[in-house]
CSV table of C-alpha atoms in Angstrom, one decimal:
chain,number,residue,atom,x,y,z
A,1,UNK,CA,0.0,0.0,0.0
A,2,UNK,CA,1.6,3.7,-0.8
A,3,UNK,CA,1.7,5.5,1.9
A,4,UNK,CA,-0.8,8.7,1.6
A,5,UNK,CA,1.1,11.2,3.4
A,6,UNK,CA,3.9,13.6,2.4
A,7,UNK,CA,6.9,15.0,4.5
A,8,UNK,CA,5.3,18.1,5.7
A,9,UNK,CA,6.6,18.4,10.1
A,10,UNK,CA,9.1,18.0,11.9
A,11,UNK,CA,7.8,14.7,13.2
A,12,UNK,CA,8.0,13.5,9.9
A,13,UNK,CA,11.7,14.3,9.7
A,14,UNK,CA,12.0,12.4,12.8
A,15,UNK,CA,10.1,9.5,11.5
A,16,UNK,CA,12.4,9.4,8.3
A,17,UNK,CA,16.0,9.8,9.8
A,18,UNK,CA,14.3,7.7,13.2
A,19,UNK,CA,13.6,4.6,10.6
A,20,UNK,CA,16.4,5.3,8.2
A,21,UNK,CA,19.0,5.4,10.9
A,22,UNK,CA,17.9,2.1,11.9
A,23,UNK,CA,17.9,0.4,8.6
A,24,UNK,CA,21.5,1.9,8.5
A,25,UNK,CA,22.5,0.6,11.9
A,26,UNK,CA,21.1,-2.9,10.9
A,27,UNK,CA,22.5,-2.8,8.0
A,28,UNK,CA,25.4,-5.7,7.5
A,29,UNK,CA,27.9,-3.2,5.0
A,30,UNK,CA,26.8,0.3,6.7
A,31,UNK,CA,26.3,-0.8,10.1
A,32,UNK,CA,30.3,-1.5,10.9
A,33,UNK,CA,31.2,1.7,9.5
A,34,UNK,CA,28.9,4.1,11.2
A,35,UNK,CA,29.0,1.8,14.6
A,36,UNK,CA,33.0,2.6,14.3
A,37,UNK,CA,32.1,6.5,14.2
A,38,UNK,CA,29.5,6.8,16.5
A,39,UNK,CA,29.7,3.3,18.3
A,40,UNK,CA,26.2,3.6,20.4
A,41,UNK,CA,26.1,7.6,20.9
A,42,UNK,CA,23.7,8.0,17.9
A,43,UNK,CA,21.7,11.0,19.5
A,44,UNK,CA,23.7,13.8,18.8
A,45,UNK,CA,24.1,12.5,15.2
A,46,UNK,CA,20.0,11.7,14.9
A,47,UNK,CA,19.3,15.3,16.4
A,48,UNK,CA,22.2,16.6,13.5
A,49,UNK,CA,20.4,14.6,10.8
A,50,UNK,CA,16.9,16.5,12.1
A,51,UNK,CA,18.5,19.8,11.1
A,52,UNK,CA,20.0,19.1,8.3
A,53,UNK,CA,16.7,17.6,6.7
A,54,UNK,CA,14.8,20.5,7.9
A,55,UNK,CA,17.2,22.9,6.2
A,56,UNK,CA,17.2,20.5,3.0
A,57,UNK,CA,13.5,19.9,2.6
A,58,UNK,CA,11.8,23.3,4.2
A,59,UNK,CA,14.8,25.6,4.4
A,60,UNK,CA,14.3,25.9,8.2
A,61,UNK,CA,17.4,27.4,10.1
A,62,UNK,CA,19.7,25.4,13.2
A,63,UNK,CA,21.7,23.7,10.5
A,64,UNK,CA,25.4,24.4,10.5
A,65,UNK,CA,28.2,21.6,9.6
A,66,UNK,CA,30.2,20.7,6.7
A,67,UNK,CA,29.3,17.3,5.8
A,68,UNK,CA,31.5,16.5,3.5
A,69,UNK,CA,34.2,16.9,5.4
A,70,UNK,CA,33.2,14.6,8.1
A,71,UNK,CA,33.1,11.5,5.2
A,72,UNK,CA,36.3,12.1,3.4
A,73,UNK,CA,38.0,9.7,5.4
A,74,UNK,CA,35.6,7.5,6.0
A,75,UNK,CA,36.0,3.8,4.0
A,76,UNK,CA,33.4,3.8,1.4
A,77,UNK,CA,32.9,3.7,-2.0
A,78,UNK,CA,30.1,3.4,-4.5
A,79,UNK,CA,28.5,0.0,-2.9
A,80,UNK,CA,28.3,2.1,0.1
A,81,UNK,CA,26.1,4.8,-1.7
A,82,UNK,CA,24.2,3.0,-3.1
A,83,UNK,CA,23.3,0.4,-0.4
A,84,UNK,CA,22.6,4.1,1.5
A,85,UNK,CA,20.6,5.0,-1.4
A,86,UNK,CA,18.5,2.2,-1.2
A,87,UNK,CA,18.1,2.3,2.7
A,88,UNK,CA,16.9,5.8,1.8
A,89,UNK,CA,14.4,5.3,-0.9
A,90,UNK,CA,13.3,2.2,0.6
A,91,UNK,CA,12.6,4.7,4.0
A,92,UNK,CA,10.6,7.2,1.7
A,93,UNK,CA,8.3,5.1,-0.4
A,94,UNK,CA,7.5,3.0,3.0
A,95,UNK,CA,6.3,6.4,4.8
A,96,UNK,CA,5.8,9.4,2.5
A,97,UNK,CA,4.2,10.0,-0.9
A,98,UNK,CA,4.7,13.5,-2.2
A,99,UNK,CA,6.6,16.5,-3.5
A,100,UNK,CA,8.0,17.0,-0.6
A,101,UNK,CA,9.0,13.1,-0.8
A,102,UNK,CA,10.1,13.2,-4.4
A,103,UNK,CA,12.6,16.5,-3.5
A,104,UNK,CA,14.4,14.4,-0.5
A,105,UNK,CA,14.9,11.6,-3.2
A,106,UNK,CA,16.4,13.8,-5.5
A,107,UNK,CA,18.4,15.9,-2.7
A,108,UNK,CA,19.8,12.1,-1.6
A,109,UNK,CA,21.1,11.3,-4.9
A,110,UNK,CA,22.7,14.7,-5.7
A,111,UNK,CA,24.7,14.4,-1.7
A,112,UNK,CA,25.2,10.6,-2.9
A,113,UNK,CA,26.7,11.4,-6.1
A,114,UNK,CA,28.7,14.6,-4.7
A,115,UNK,CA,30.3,13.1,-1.4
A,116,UNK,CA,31.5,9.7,-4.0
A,117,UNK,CA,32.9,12.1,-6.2
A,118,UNK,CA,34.5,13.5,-4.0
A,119,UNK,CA,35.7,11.2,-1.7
A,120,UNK,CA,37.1,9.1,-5.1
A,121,UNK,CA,39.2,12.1,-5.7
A,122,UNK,CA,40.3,12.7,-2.1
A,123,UNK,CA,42.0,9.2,-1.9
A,124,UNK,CA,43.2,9.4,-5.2
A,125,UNK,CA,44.7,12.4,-5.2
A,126,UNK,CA,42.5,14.0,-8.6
A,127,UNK,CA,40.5,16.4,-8.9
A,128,UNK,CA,36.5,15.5,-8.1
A,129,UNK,CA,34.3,15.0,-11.2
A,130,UNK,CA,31.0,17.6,-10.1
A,131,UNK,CA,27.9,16.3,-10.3
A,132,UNK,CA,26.9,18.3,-13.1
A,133,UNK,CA,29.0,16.1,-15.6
A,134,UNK,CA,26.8,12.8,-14.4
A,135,UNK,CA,24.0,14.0,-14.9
């Protein structure tokens, strides 16, 4: 069954990072490498994800970080985003159908396809292909 409801609170920003966070947690490739971050202090990184998704999807204020920055070292590569990806979509069509909905997907794959580009470059050394040129 879709779900009927759009992202349109903060409640439902809880409820997607909340269950999202979870999947991630669970999750057999992503678990390790955000347990070896945050090991079992995951609510100053949940109330961090809050912000951030408010300032992404309703361009509320409280957000301030550099994200990117925080991954660079971080073990991944494109398995990662895309088993993220899928945690993520998989999140959204379980709980929201909407605009609102539809404009985190699309926010999630540009940050997806931004932080591997850029991460690829900063262990290789080369410059970072921008998003524009996969599109």
């Amino acid at each position: 069954m879709t779900p009927q409801k759009d992202i349109n609170t903060e409640a439902d920003i809880k409820l997607l990072v909340n269950t999202f966070y979870a999947k991630v947690k669970a999750d057999d490739l992503l678990g390790p490498i955000f347990l070896s971050r945050l090991g079992e202090n995951w609510d100053r990184h949940l109330e961090t994800m809050y912000k951030f998704w408010g300032m992404a999807l309703f361009g509320n204020d409280g957000y301030s970080g550099h994200p990117l920055s925080k991954h660079l070292t971080l073990p991944v590569d494109g398995t990662h985003f895309n088993r993220w990806l899928h945690l993520f979509f998989e999140t959204l069509e379980q709980n929201f159908n909407g605009p609102v909905a539809g404009e985190a997907m699309k926010k999630a794959g540009t940050i997806a396809r931004t932080f591997l580009s850029r991460i690829t470059a900063y262990n290789s050394g080369q410059p970072p292909i921008y998003p524009t040129a996969l599109n």
